[in-house]
Amino acid sequence: MHMKTFRSYLLAGTAIVLLLTAGYSFAQDATLPVRPRITGISHVGYFVSDLPKALNFWHDFLGFDESYDLKKKNSEEVRIAFIKINDHQHIELFNEPPTSPPNMMSHLCFTVDDIEAMRTYLRSKGFEVKPGNGGKTRTGDYAFEVKDPDGMLVEFVQALPTGLEAQAAGKFQPSTRISTKIYHLGFLVGNSERSMDFYGNVLGFKETWRGGGNPNQLSWINMRVPDGTDYVEFMLYDKTPDKFGTKNHISLSVPDVAKAVAELESRPAFKSYGKELKVAIGVNQKRQVNLYDPDGTRVELMEENTVTGKPTPSSTAPPPPPSHD
């Protein structure tokens, strides 16, 4: 190669490196779909075997209100009851048998700021998601679902100002609510590597902590939504547990667990609840107490700050081997 030509190639290559360093990208890269913002947990759904008992647990004992419901087709019987946590978070109680017993968790849902951009992004990652927003849900918002590596339904929703949730803003928030925020959702994960790829690499969740009761094997991995503070907790296992309800759980944030317990114990519904409320300090060094709905699904009340006032170090133990169940 002629020396002059060589110098030209060298200068061109140097220019490209400088452009990339400065944050420039080429036209073909600019056309790649970008993941929209995932801002937090919208809701979680649970199947319940006895809706009146479940409503008593959430209303009479925990102090929440039902903001609205959806009826079964051609019937006045309630199919889904919506328990309001705050203006942007709720719980859906499905009055029907679970699709995969004994798992009572129906699905989990995250809020996005652009549902069509989320569809386009996931299609670019190889997920079978149909084009278009698919129309409105029965509650009046845009939403669609995919399955995570363990088969859990993961829903994404873009709330609309005409939807039932938006229309209920500022309502159904009694002072009796034991919590005003869904802190995190926990669910079983049989292959941590595949779940880290889905929630981390694809959805952009960031790991914040990992821990376990056994120093030789990891039990939990916490993954925070990319554009908010809510997080999910991988409940790791190598053999499918007999009971799903203690693993697939919801955690509600409270400023003071002891005060929350005292309040719950003072309520008339505590007698019919019939279980002791034990305050404990978890491996993460946060105070917490476990409650259980009539079907045995765990509802955890947890303080967001550690008792030490310092972050708890993550475990360095390896995760369990991938489940082959």
C-alpha positions as a printed Julia matrix, in Angstrom:
325×3 Matrix{Float64}:
   0.0     0.0    0.0
   1.24    3.48  -0.88
   2.35    5.47   2.19
  -0.05    8.33   1.35
  -2.98    5.93   1.13
  -1.98    4.32   4.43
  -1.93    7.73   6.11
  -5.44    8.42   4.78
  -6.78    5.17   6.27
  -5.05    5.95   9.57
  -6.54    9.44   9.74
 -10.01    8.13   8.89
  -9.8     5.47  11.59
  -8.64    8.05  14.13
 -11.6    10.28  13.24
 -14.06    7.43  13.8
 -12.58    6.67  17.23
 -12.84   10.36  18.19
 -16.47   10.52  17.06
 -17.39    7.4   19.04
 -15.57    8.71  22.12
 -17.53   11.96  21.85
 -20.81   10.04  21.88
 -21.63   10.01  18.17
 -23.25    6.94  16.6
 -23.72    5.79  13.05
 -27.05    5.88  11.2
 -27.66    2.14  11.43
 -27.18    2.2   15.22
 -29.61    5.1   15.57
 -32.37    2.98  14.03
 -32.17    0.28  16.69
 -35.24    0.27  18.99
 -34.61    1.85  22.37
 -36.19    0.51  25.55
 -38.7     2.99  26.98
 -38.65    3.92  30.65
 -39.8     1.27  33.13
 -40.72    3.39  36.13
 -42.01    0.98  38.75
 -44.35   -1.77  39.89
 -47.93   -1.17  38.76
 -49.54   -4.21  40.37
 -49.45   -7.9   41.11
 -52.26  -10.4   40.59
 -53.23  -13.31  42.84
 -55.8   -16.05  42.48
 -58.02  -16.44  45.55
 -60.16  -19.4   46.48
 -62.65  -17.36  48.51
 -63.05  -13.73  47.4
 -65.06  -12.51  50.44
 -62.4   -13.9   52.81
 -59.63  -12.33  50.73
 -61.42   -8.98  50.74
 -61.83   -9.2   54.52
 -58.09   -9.76  54.86
 -57.16   -6.79  52.67
 -59.95   -4.46  53.84
 -60.83   -5.27  57.44
 -57.38   -6.39  58.59
 -54.9    -4.44  56.43
 -57.16   -1.44  55.96
 -57.21   -1.05  52.17
 -60.18   -0.19  49.97
 -61.45   -1.89  46.84
 -61.4     0.84  44.17
 -63.31   -1.02  41.44
 -63.92   -4.49  40.03
 -64.51   -6.35  36.78
 -67.39   -8.81  36.4
 -67.28  -12.23  34.8
 -68.63  -12.45  31.26
 -72.44  -12.31  31.15
 -72.57  -12.31  34.93
 -72.76  -10.0   37.93
 -70.21  -12.13  39.75
 -66.88  -10.41  40.34
 -63.97  -11.81  38.35
 -61.25   -9.37  39.5
 -61.31   -7.12  42.57
 -58.84   -4.23  42.62
 -57.27   -3.37  45.98
 -55.8     0.12  45.87
 -52.39    0.72  47.47
 -51.87    4.23  46.07
 -52.75    6.17  42.93
 -50.26    4.18  40.85
 -50.16    0.75  42.53
 -52.78   -1.88  43.27
 -53.39   -5.6   43.78
 -55.67   -7.69  41.57
 -57.58  -10.53  43.22
 -58.74  -13.1   40.66
 -61.89  -14.9   41.74
 -61.05  -18.11  39.86
 -58.85  -21.23  40.18
 -55.1   -20.74  39.65
 -53.72  -21.6   36.22
 -50.7   -23.41  37.68
 -51.53  -24.7   41.17
 -50.27  -24.51  43.84
 -48.89  -21.19  42.56
 -51.43  -18.49  43.43
 -49.53  -15.64  41.74
 -51.22  -14.73  38.47
 -48.82  -12.12  37.08
 -46.75   -9.08  37.86
 -46.92   -5.75  36.06
 -44.57   -2.83  35.46
 -45.41    0.71  34.37
 -43.86    2.01  31.15
 -44.11    5.46  29.61
 -44.58    4.22  26.02
 -46.34    0.9   25.45
 -45.78    0.81  21.68
 -42.07    1.53  22.1
 -41.94   -1.36  24.58
 -43.56   -3.68  22.05
 -41.12   -2.61  19.34
 -38.15   -2.99  21.68
 -39.1    -6.52  22.81
 -39.74   -7.61  19.22
 -36.2    -6.48  18.39
 -34.99   -8.77  21.19
 -36.75  -11.8   19.68
 -39.95  -11.83  21.74
 -43.21  -12.72  20.01
 -45.06   -9.48  20.53
 -47.65   -8.38  18.01
 -47.43   -4.86  16.54
 -49.84   -2.21  17.77
 -51.03   -1.38  21.26
 -53.66   -4.12  21.03
 -56.46   -1.8   22.14
 -57.41   -0.89  25.67
 -57.76   -3.3   28.56
 -61.1    -3.56  30.34
 -59.77   -1.03  32.84
 -59.06    1.45  30.03
 -55.26    1.34  29.79
 -52.79    0.01  27.21
 -51.08   -3.23  28.22
 -49.58   -6.5   26.97
 -47.85   -9.55  28.46
 -44.81  -11.73  27.85
 -43.45  -14.68  29.83
 -40.2   -14.61  31.78
 -37.78  -17.59  31.74
 -39.77  -19.38  34.46
 -43.09  -18.9   32.67
 -44.26  -16.06  34.92
 -46.56  -13.63  33.11
 -44.94  -10.19  33.02
 -47.26   -7.39  32.01
 -46.36   -3.86  30.9
 -48.93   -1.09  31.2
 -49.2     2.5   30.07
 -51.83    4.21  32.17
 -54.22    6.5   30.32
 -56.03    9.52  31.8
 -59.35    7.94  30.85
 -58.58    4.63  32.58
 -60.25    3.46  35.79
 -57.05    3.9   37.81
 -56.62    7.52  36.71
 -60.3     8.21  37.32
 -59.91    6.94  40.91
 -56.97    9.27  41.66
 -57.19   10.71  45.15
 -59.98    8.31  46.13
 -60.12    5.0   48.03
 -57.1     5.84  50.2
 -58.34    5.51  53.79
 -56.18    6.36  56.77
 -56.5     2.72  57.84
 -54.08    1.56  55.11
 -51.22   -0.25  56.83
 -48.92    0.81  53.97
 -48.97    3.27  51.09
 -46.42    1.59  48.83
 -45.57   -1.73  47.21
 -41.88   -2.05  48.09
 -41.02   -5.15  46.08
 -42.36   -8.38  44.6
 -40.7   -11.76  45.2
 -41.08  -14.8   42.99
 -39.47  -18.18  42.38
 -36.55  -18.38  39.94
 -35.14  -21.75  38.9
 -32.28  -20.47  36.73
 -30.64  -17.29  37.97
 -28.54  -16.82  34.85
 -31.53  -16.82  32.5
 -33.51  -14.5   34.79
 -30.57  -12.12  35.12
 -30.41  -12.01  31.33
 -34.13  -11.28  30.96
 -34.61   -8.77  33.76
 -31.1    -7.34  33.62
 -29.86   -7.39  30.03
 -33.23   -7.11  28.27
 -35.34   -5.03  30.65
 -32.49   -3.04  32.17
 -33.09   -3.86  35.85
 -30.07   -3.23  38.1
 -28.89   -5.59  40.81
 -28.81   -3.9   44.23
 -28.2    -6.75  46.67
 -27.95  -10.52  47.01
 -28.1   -12.67  50.11
 -29.02  -15.98  51.69
 -29.59  -17.75  54.97
 -26.93  -20.3   54.01
 -23.41  -18.84  53.65
 -22.61  -21.52  51.07
 -25.52  -20.91  48.7
 -27.33  -17.83  47.45
 -31.05  -17.47  48.15
 -32.12  -14.04  46.89
 -31.16  -11.48  44.25
 -32.73   -8.01  44.3
 -33.2    -6.28  40.93
 -34.4    -2.65  40.8
 -36.46   -1.25  37.92
 -34.27    0.89  35.63
 -36.18    4.15  36.09
 -37.51    4.0   39.64
 -36.94    2.61  43.14
 -39.24   -0.47  43.17
 -37.59   -3.84  42.82
 -38.17   -7.54  42.37
 -36.62  -10.31  44.45
 -35.54  -13.56  42.83
 -36.36  -16.43  45.2
 -33.78  -18.95  44.04
 -34.23  -22.71  44.22
 -32.8   -25.91  42.75
 -35.83  -28.07  43.6
 -39.4   -26.79  43.31
 -40.69  -26.1   46.84
 -43.88  -27.72  48.14
 -45.39  -24.34  49.02
 -45.33  -21.39  46.64
 -47.12  -18.9   48.88
 -44.21  -18.13  51.15
 -41.87  -17.59  48.17
 -44.12  -15.74  45.71
 -44.85  -12.76  47.9
 -45.55   -9.05  48.03
 -43.63   -6.66  50.28
 -45.29   -3.47  51.52
 -43.19   -0.62  52.84
 -43.82    0.68  56.38
 -41.79    3.28  58.31
 -42.01    1.38  61.62
 -42.79   -2.34  61.72
 -43.42   -2.41  65.47
 -46.03    0.37  65.18
 -47.62   -1.39  62.21
 -47.91   -4.62  64.21
 -49.42   -2.8   67.19
 -51.97   -1.19  64.9
 -52.91   -4.52  63.3
 -53.23   -6.23  66.68
 -55.64   -3.51  67.84
 -58.08   -4.18  65.0
 -61.12   -6.44  65.48
 -60.13   -8.46  62.39
 -56.92   -9.57  64.14
 -58.9   -12.08  66.2
 -60.25  -13.78  63.11
 -56.79  -13.63  61.5
 -55.67  -16.0   64.24
 -51.88  -15.93  63.73
 -49.08  -14.44  65.79
 -47.28  -11.43  64.31
 -43.54  -11.89  64.84
 -41.21   -8.98  64.16
 -37.82  -10.12  62.91
 -34.64   -8.64  61.48
 -33.86  -10.2   58.13
 -30.51  -11.14  56.66
 -30.69   -7.77  54.88
 -30.76   -6.13  58.35
 -34.24   -4.68  57.86
 -37.12   -5.14  60.3
 -40.01   -7.09  58.87
 -43.08   -9.12  59.73
 -44.84  -11.76  57.67
 -48.6   -11.99  57.23
 -50.54  -14.58  55.23
 -53.76  -14.21  53.28
 -56.47  -16.93  53.53
 -54.73  -18.94  50.78
 -51.32  -18.78  52.46
 -49.8   -16.12  50.2
 -47.2   -14.13  52.14
 -47.6   -10.39  52.6
 -44.43   -8.91  54.05
 -44.31   -5.59  55.88
 -40.77   -4.21  55.76
 -38.87   -1.1   56.76
 -36.78    0.35  53.94
 -33.82    1.32  56.15
 -31.46   -1.15  57.82
 -31.24   -1.3   61.61
 -27.53   -0.48  61.33
 -28.12    2.58  59.19
 -25.61    1.19  56.71
 -26.01   -0.9   53.54
 -25.81   -4.63  54.17
 -22.98   -6.26  52.17
 -24.02   -8.68  49.45
 -23.37  -12.4   49.73
 -20.57  -13.87  47.65
 -22.07  -17.37  47.74
 -22.84  -19.06  44.42
 -26.46  -19.45  43.28
 -28.04  -22.92  43.36
 -27.58  -24.98  40.2
 -30.33  -24.52  37.58
 -33.49  -26.41  38.41
 -34.28  -29.42  36.27
 -37.8   -29.96  37.65
